[in-house]
């Protein structure tokens, strides 16, 4: 067994407590590649922000869980090389769907895991979450659970219909499971197509889709029932329209891709929401930079040539999220 503490990682307990008290949110960025890891670390160090590096089931299948764990260890050492004496980096399993997967990640150096039993009946979700919590807490690993179902598609996580979290369930669920944080559904969605055109209005000036607002009334009720408890928002990419436009300009096809407006995420960050998940925005920034580079440099074929601007584009996006949306800068 490998302890995350040996790798220089931290769990999310202290960073969440500080975020709730300070009225900001911790960025949770998914990563699959070295370039994503480098961009995340560079952004976190430059902004003096704690950060959660997330690994999905799809990432584990693509890059291998062991390699990703060593990349997270490398991220800690890289942050120190860049001048951060005490980086706060958590390695988190995103959307673990079984006890076995959570246990495997805990045994292999993850400092935080999510057990997603939201698709199960309520009592079965409680039982599964409690089992993971008991094992994780024995190794000082923190656990995120989920109540409510998000629509959309991201890696293997998909649902056609969202189900808002029921505020009347959160107190009972958090107490009986012992989870450390709770992912809720208030209108965010996985992927780059978070809403259908029918769910949106269209700006008459720009022609762009305007998504429906998040259900802040549900969030407020949840905060009343479990005051100070760390809340998580999944599916919170904003799908920047400049990146979408660049992708489409250089041969892509992303019609009506729309995300969560950043002003709503800023509002959420000032509440008990202390972890906000962002994945699709990184993919869009990377893809836009690569498509543009290929179009402008058709004779180039060295991956370092087109991955360097892709890395810079992701770093720029991460810094923007940290400083302009989540407010986690200058917290180290």
CSV table of C-alpha atoms in Angstrom, one decimal:
chain,number,residue,atom,x,y,z
A,1,UNK,CA,0.0,0.0,0.0
A,2,UNK,CA,1.2,3.5,-0.8
A,3,UNK,CA,0.2,6.4,1.4
A,4,UNK,CA,-0.5,9.7,-0.3
A,5,UNK,CA,1.4,11.4,2.5
A,6,UNK,CA,4.6,9.7,1.2
A,7,UNK,CA,4.0,11.4,-2.1
A,8,UNK,CA,3.7,14.9,-0.6
A,9,UNK,CA,-0.1,15.1,-1.4
A,10,UNK,CA,-2.8,16.4,1.0
A,11,UNK,CA,-6.4,15.4,1.5
A,12,UNK,CA,-9.2,17.9,1.1
A,13,UNK,CA,-10.2,18.4,4.8
A,14,UNK,CA,-8.3,21.5,5.7
A,15,UNK,CA,-8.5,23.1,2.2
A,16,UNK,CA,-12.3,22.8,2.3
A,17,UNK,CA,-12.6,24.2,5.8
A,18,UNK,CA,-10.6,27.2,4.8
A,19,UNK,CA,-12.6,27.7,1.6
A,20,UNK,CA,-16.0,27.5,3.3
A,21,UNK,CA,-14.8,30.1,5.9
A,22,UNK,CA,-13.1,32.3,3.3
A,23,UNK,CA,-15.9,32.4,0.7
A,24,UNK,CA,-14.0,30.9,-2.2
A,25,UNK,CA,-13.8,27.5,-4.0
A,26,UNK,CA,-11.0,25.1,-4.7
A,27,UNK,CA,-10.4,24.3,-8.4
A,28,UNK,CA,-10.8,20.6,-9.3
A,29,UNK,CA,-9.2,20.1,-12.7
A,30,UNK,CA,-9.3,16.8,-14.4
A,31,UNK,CA,-6.1,15.6,-16.1
A,32,UNK,CA,-5.0,12.8,-18.4
A,33,UNK,CA,-1.7,14.0,-19.9
A,34,UNK,CA,1.6,15.5,-18.8
A,35,UNK,CA,0.8,18.8,-20.5
A,36,UNK,CA,-2.4,19.1,-18.5
A,37,UNK,CA,-0.5,18.3,-15.3
A,38,UNK,CA,2.2,20.9,-16.1
A,39,UNK,CA,-0.3,23.6,-16.9
A,40,UNK,CA,-2.3,22.9,-13.7
A,41,UNK,CA,0.9,23.1,-11.5
A,42,UNK,CA,2.2,26.2,-13.2
A,43,UNK,CA,-1.1,28.0,-12.8
A,44,UNK,CA,-1.5,26.9,-9.1
A,45,UNK,CA,2.1,28.0,-8.3
A,46,UNK,CA,1.8,31.4,-10.0
A,47,UNK,CA,-1.5,32.2,-8.3
A,48,UNK,CA,-0.6,30.6,-5.0
A,49,UNK,CA,-3.6,28.4,-5.0
A,50,UNK,CA,-4.4,25.0,-3.6
A,51,UNK,CA,-5.6,22.6,-6.3
A,52,UNK,CA,-7.3,19.3,-6.7
A,53,UNK,CA,-6.0,17.1,-9.6
A,54,UNK,CA,-8.8,14.8,-10.6
A,55,UNK,CA,-8.7,11.4,-12.2
A,56,UNK,CA,-11.8,10.0,-13.9
A,57,UNK,CA,-12.5,6.4,-14.9
A,58,UNK,CA,-11.8,7.4,-18.5
A,59,UNK,CA,-8.4,8.9,-17.4
A,60,UNK,CA,-7.4,5.7,-15.6
A,61,UNK,CA,-8.3,3.7,-18.7
A,62,UNK,CA,-6.4,6.1,-21.0
A,63,UNK,CA,-3.2,6.9,-19.0
A,64,UNK,CA,-3.2,4.1,-16.3
A,65,UNK,CA,-3.9,4.8,-12.7
A,66,UNK,CA,-0.3,4.1,-11.5
A,67,UNK,CA,1.2,6.5,-14.0
A,68,UNK,CA,-1.3,9.2,-13.0
A,69,UNK,CA,-0.4,8.7,-9.3
A,70,UNK,CA,3.3,9.1,-10.2
A,71,UNK,CA,2.4,12.2,-12.2
A,72,UNK,CA,0.7,13.6,-9.1
A,73,UNK,CA,3.8,12.9,-7.1
A,74,UNK,CA,5.8,14.6,-9.8
A,75,UNK,CA,3.4,17.6,-9.7
A,76,UNK,CA,4.3,18.1,-6.0
A,77,UNK,CA,8.0,18.1,-6.8
A,78,UNK,CA,7.5,20.3,-9.9
A,79,UNK,CA,5.6,22.8,-7.8
A,80,UNK,CA,8.5,22.9,-5.3
A,81,UNK,CA,11.0,23.4,-8.2
A,82,UNK,CA,8.8,26.4,-9.4
A,83,UNK,CA,9.2,28.0,-6.0
A,84,UNK,CA,6.3,26.8,-3.9
A,85,UNK,CA,7.7,25.5,-0.7
A,86,UNK,CA,4.5,23.8,0.6
A,87,UNK,CA,2.2,23.0,-2.3
A,88,UNK,CA,-1.4,21.9,-1.4
A,89,UNK,CA,-2.2,19.3,-4.1
A,90,UNK,CA,-4.8,16.7,-3.7
A,91,UNK,CA,-5.2,13.6,-6.0
A,92,UNK,CA,-8.8,12.8,-6.3
A,93,UNK,CA,-10.8,10.0,-7.9
A,94,UNK,CA,-13.6,11.5,-9.8
A,95,UNK,CA,-16.9,9.5,-10.1
A,96,UNK,CA,-15.7,6.2,-8.5
A,97,UNK,CA,-18.6,3.8,-9.1
A,98,UNK,CA,-17.7,1.0,-6.8
A,99,UNK,CA,-16.1,0.2,-3.4
A,100,UNK,CA,-13.4,-1.8,-5.2
A,101,UNK,CA,-12.3,1.2,-7.4
A,102,UNK,CA,-12.2,3.5,-4.4
A,103,UNK,CA,-10.2,1.0,-2.4
A,104,UNK,CA,-7.8,0.5,-5.2
A,105,UNK,CA,-7.2,4.2,-5.5
A,106,UNK,CA,-6.8,4.7,-1.7
A,107,UNK,CA,-4.3,1.8,-1.7
A,108,UNK,CA,-2.4,3.4,-4.5
A,109,UNK,CA,-1.8,6.9,-3.1
A,110,UNK,CA,-5.0,8.9,-3.8
A,111,UNK,CA,-5.7,11.4,-1.1
A,112,UNK,CA,-9.4,11.8,-1.9
A,113,UNK,CA,-12.0,9.7,-3.5
A,114,UNK,CA,-15.5,10.2,-4.8
A,115,UNK,CA,-18.0,7.4,-4.5
A,116,UNK,CA,-20.9,8.1,-6.8
A,117,UNK,CA,-24.0,6.2,-5.8
A,118,UNK,CA,-26.4,8.8,-7.1
A,119,UNK,CA,-27.9,6.4,-9.6
A,120,UNK,CA,-28.8,4.0,-6.8
A,121,UNK,CA,-31.9,4.0,-4.6
A,122,UNK,CA,-31.4,6.3,-1.6
A,123,UNK,CA,-30.7,3.6,1.0
A,124,UNK,CA,-28.3,1.7,-1.3
A,125,UNK,CA,-26.4,5.0,-1.9
A,126,UNK,CA,-26.1,5.4,1.8
A,127,UNK,CA,-24.8,1.9,2.4
A,128,UNK,CA,-22.2,2.1,-0.4
A,129,UNK,CA,-21.0,5.5,0.6
A,130,UNK,CA,-20.7,4.5,4.3
A,131,UNK,CA,-18.6,1.5,3.3
A,132,UNK,CA,-16.2,3.6,1.3
A,133,UNK,CA,-16.0,6.3,4.1
A,134,UNK,CA,-15.1,3.7,6.7
A,135,UNK,CA,-12.3,2.3,4.6
A,136,UNK,CA,-11.1,5.8,3.5
A,137,UNK,CA,-11.1,7.3,7.0
A,138,UNK,CA,-9.1,4.5,8.3
A,139,UNK,CA,-6.3,5.8,6.0
A,140,UNK,CA,-7.1,9.5,6.5
A,141,UNK,CA,-8.4,9.8,3.0
A,142,UNK,CA,-11.4,12.2,2.4
A,143,UNK,CA,-14.6,11.1,0.7
A,144,UNK,CA,-17.0,13.0,-1.6
A,145,UNK,CA,-20.4,11.6,-2.1
A,146,UNK,CA,-23.3,12.6,-4.4
A,147,UNK,CA,-27.0,13.2,-4.1
A,148,UNK,CA,-29.0,14.1,-7.2
A,149,UNK,CA,-28.2,13.3,-10.8
A,150,UNK,CA,-26.5,15.5,-13.4
A,151,UNK,CA,-27.4,15.3,-17.0
A,152,UNK,CA,-24.9,15.3,-19.8
A,153,UNK,CA,-22.0,13.1,-20.9
A,154,UNK,CA,-18.4,13.1,-19.7
A,155,UNK,CA,-16.2,10.0,-20.1
A,156,UNK,CA,-18.3,7.1,-18.9
A,157,UNK,CA,-20.6,9.3,-16.7
A,158,UNK,CA,-23.8,10.0,-18.5
A,159,UNK,CA,-27.5,10.7,-17.9
A,160,UNK,CA,-30.2,12.1,-20.2
A,161,UNK,CA,-32.2,13.6,-17.4
A,162,UNK,CA,-31.1,15.6,-14.3
A,163,UNK,CA,-32.7,15.2,-10.9
A,164,UNK,CA,-32.1,18.1,-8.5
A,165,UNK,CA,-30.8,17.2,-5.0
A,166,UNK,CA,-33.6,17.0,-2.5
A,167,UNK,CA,-32.7,19.4,0.4
A,168,UNK,CA,-34.7,17.3,2.9
A,169,UNK,CA,-32.3,14.4,2.3
A,170,UNK,CA,-28.9,16.1,2.8
A,171,UNK,CA,-28.8,16.2,6.6
A,172,UNK,CA,-29.8,12.5,7.0
A,173,UNK,CA,-27.4,11.4,4.2
A,174,UNK,CA,-24.3,13.3,5.4
A,175,UNK,CA,-24.8,12.1,9.0
A,176,UNK,CA,-25.4,8.5,8.2
A,177,UNK,CA,-22.6,8.2,5.7
A,178,UNK,CA,-20.0,10.3,7.4
A,179,UNK,CA,-18.9,11.7,4.0
A,180,UNK,CA,-16.6,14.8,4.0
A,181,UNK,CA,-18.2,16.7,1.1
A,182,UNK,CA,-21.3,16.4,-0.9
A,183,UNK,CA,-21.8,16.9,-4.7
A,184,UNK,CA,-25.2,18.2,-5.4
A,185,UNK,CA,-27.3,18.8,-8.5
A,186,UNK,CA,-28.7,22.3,-9.0
A,187,UNK,CA,-28.5,22.6,-12.8
A,188,UNK,CA,-24.9,22.1,-13.8
A,189,UNK,CA,-24.2,19.3,-16.4
A,190,UNK,CA,-21.4,17.2,-17.7
A,191,UNK,CA,-19.7,17.8,-21.0
A,192,UNK,CA,-19.6,20.7,-23.6
A,193,UNK,CA,-23.3,20.4,-24.4
A,194,UNK,CA,-24.8,21.1,-21.1
A,195,UNK,CA,-28.2,22.3,-22.4
A,196,UNK,CA,-30.2,21.7,-25.4
A,197,UNK,CA,-31.3,24.8,-27.5
A,198,UNK,CA,-34.8,24.2,-26.3
A,199,UNK,CA,-33.7,24.6,-22.7
A,200,UNK,CA,-32.1,28.0,-23.5
A,201,UNK,CA,-33.0,31.4,-24.8
A,202,UNK,CA,-31.0,33.0,-27.6
A,203,UNK,CA,-29.3,36.4,-27.3
A,204,UNK,CA,-30.8,38.5,-30.1
A,205,UNK,CA,-27.6,40.5,-30.5
A,206,UNK,CA,-25.1,37.7,-30.6
A,207,UNK,CA,-27.2,34.8,-31.6
A,208,UNK,CA,-25.6,32.8,-28.7
A,209,UNK,CA,-27.5,30.4,-26.5
A,210,UNK,CA,-28.2,31.7,-22.9
A,211,UNK,CA,-28.6,28.8,-20.5
A,212,UNK,CA,-31.1,28.6,-17.7
A,213,UNK,CA,-30.0,29.8,-14.3
A,214,UNK,CA,-28.7,27.5,-11.6
A,215,UNK,CA,-31.2,26.6,-8.8
A,216,UNK,CA,-29.7,28.8,-6.1
A,217,UNK,CA,-32.8,28.4,-4.0
A,218,UNK,CA,-32.0,24.7,-3.6
A,219,UNK,CA,-28.4,25.5,-2.7
A,220,UNK,CA,-29.6,28.0,-0.1
A,221,UNK,CA,-32.0,25.5,1.5
A,222,UNK,CA,-29.2,22.9,1.6
A,223,UNK,CA,-26.9,25.4,3.3
A,224,UNK,CA,-29.6,26.0,5.9
A,225,UNK,CA,-29.9,22.3,6.6
A,226,UNK,CA,-26.2,21.5,6.8
A,227,UNK,CA,-24.5,24.8,7.6
A,228,UNK,CA,-20.8,24.9,6.8
A,229,UNK,CA,-20.8,21.5,5.2
A,230,UNK,CA,-18.5,21.4,2.1
A,231,UNK,CA,-20.6,21.3,-1.1
A,232,UNK,CA,-19.3,20.3,-4.6
A,233,UNK,CA,-20.5,21.3,-8.0
A,234,UNK,CA,-19.8,18.9,-10.9
A,235,UNK,CA,-20.1,19.8,-14.6
A,236,UNK,CA,-19.1,23.4,-14.1
A,237,UNK,CA,-17.2,24.2,-17.2
A,238,UNK,CA,-18.2,27.5,-18.9
A,239,UNK,CA,-17.5,26.3,-22.4
A,240,UNK,CA,-15.8,29.6,-23.5
A,241,UNK,CA,-17.3,30.7,-26.8
A,242,UNK,CA,-14.0,32.1,-28.1
A,243,UNK,CA,-12.5,28.6,-27.8
A,244,UNK,CA,-15.5,27.1,-29.5
A,245,UNK,CA,-15.3,29.7,-32.2
A,246,UNK,CA,-11.6,28.9,-32.8
A,247,UNK,CA,-12.3,25.2,-33.0
A,248,UNK,CA,-15.1,25.7,-35.5
A,249,UNK,CA,-13.0,28.2,-37.5
A,250,UNK,CA,-10.2,25.6,-38.0
A,251,UNK,CA,-12.3,22.7,-39.0
A,252,UNK,CA,-14.2,21.7,-35.9
A,253,UNK,CA,-17.9,21.1,-35.5
A,254,UNK,CA,-19.3,22.2,-32.1
A,255,UNK,CA,-22.7,23.7,-32.9
A,256,UNK,CA,-24.6,25.2,-29.9
A,257,UNK,CA,-22.0,24.1,-27.3
A,258,UNK,CA,-22.9,26.0,-24.1
A,259,UNK,CA,-21.8,25.9,-20.5
A,260,UNK,CA,-22.4,27.5,-17.1
A,261,UNK,CA,-22.0,31.3,-17.0
A,262,UNK,CA,-19.0,32.3,-15.0
A,263,UNK,CA,-21.0,34.9,-13.0
A,264,UNK,CA,-23.1,32.1,-11.6
A,265,UNK,CA,-20.0,30.1,-10.6
A,266,UNK,CA,-18.6,33.2,-8.9
A,267,UNK,CA,-21.8,33.4,-6.9
A,268,UNK,CA,-21.7,29.7,-6.0
A,269,UNK,CA,-18.0,30.1,-4.9
A,270,UNK,CA,-19.0,32.6,-2.2
A,271,UNK,CA,-21.4,30.1,-0.6
A,272,UNK,CA,-20.7,26.7,1.0
A,273,UNK,CA,-19.7,25.4,-2.5
A,274,UNK,CA,-16.0,24.9,-1.9
A,275,UNK,CA,-15.0,22.6,-4.8
A,276,UNK,CA,-15.9,23.3,-8.4
A,277,UNK,CA,-15.1,20.7,-11.1
A,278,UNK,CA,-13.8,21.9,-14.5
A,279,UNK,CA,-12.8,19.5,-17.3
A,280,UNK,CA,-14.4,20.4,-20.7
A,281,UNK,CA,-12.9,23.9,-20.6
A,282,UNK,CA,-9.4,22.4,-20.5
A,283,UNK,CA,-10.2,20.1,-23.4
A,284,UNK,CA,-11.6,23.0,-25.5
A,285,UNK,CA,-8.6,25.2,-24.8
A,286,UNK,CA,-6.2,22.4,-25.8
A,287,UNK,CA,-8.1,21.5,-28.9
A,288,UNK,CA,-8.5,25.1,-30.0
A,289,UNK,CA,-4.8,25.8,-29.7
A,290,UNK,CA,-3.8,22.6,-31.6
A,291,UNK,CA,-6.3,23.1,-34.4
A,292,UNK,CA,-5.1,26.7,-34.9
A,293,UNK,CA,-1.4,25.6,-34.8
A,294,UNK,CA,-2.0,22.8,-37.4
A,295,UNK,CA,-3.8,25.2,-39.7
A,296,UNK,CA,-1.0,27.8,-39.5
A,297,UNK,CA,1.9,25.4,-39.6
A,298,UNK,CA,0.9,22.5,-41.9
A,299,UNK,CA,4.5,21.3,-42.3
A,300,UNK,CA,5.1,20.7,-38.6
A,301,UNK,CA,4.8,17.3,-37.1
A,302,UNK,CA,6.8,17.4,-33.8
A,303,UNK,CA,4.3,17.0,-31.0
A,304,UNK,CA,6.3,19.4,-28.9
A,305,UNK,CA,5.6,22.1,-31.4
A,306,UNK,CA,1.8,22.0,-31.1
A,307,UNK,CA,1.6,20.8,-27.5
A,308,UNK,CA,3.5,23.8,-26.2
A,309,UNK,CA,0.9,26.3,-27.3
A,310,UNK,CA,-1.8,23.9,-26.1
A,311,UNK,CA,-0.2,23.8,-22.7
A,312,UNK,CA,0.0,27.6,-22.6
A,313,UNK,CA,-3.7,27.9,-23.5
A,314,UNK,CA,-4.7,25.5,-20.7
A,315,UNK,CA,-2.5,27.4,-18.2
A,316,UNK,CA,-4.1,30.7,-19.2
A,317,UNK,CA,-7.5,29.2,-18.7
A,318,UNK,CA,-6.6,27.7,-15.3
A,319,UNK,CA,-5.2,31.0,-14.1
A,320,UNK,CA,-8.4,32.8,-15.2
A,321,UNK,CA,-10.6,30.3,-13.3
A,322,UNK,CA,-8.6,30.5,-10.2
A,323,UNK,CA,-8.3,34.3,-10.1
A,324,UNK,CA,-11.5,35.6,-11.8
A,325,UNK,CA,-14.1,32.9,-11.0
A,326,UNK,CA,-13.2,30.8,-7.9
A,327,UNK,CA,-11.1,33.2,-5.9
A,328,UNK,CA,-8.7,30.6,-4.6
A,329,UNK,CA,-5.6,32.7,-5.4
A,330,UNK,CA,-3.2,33.8,-2.7
A,331,UNK,CA,-4.4,31.2,-0.2
A,332,UNK,CA,-1.1,29.3,0.3
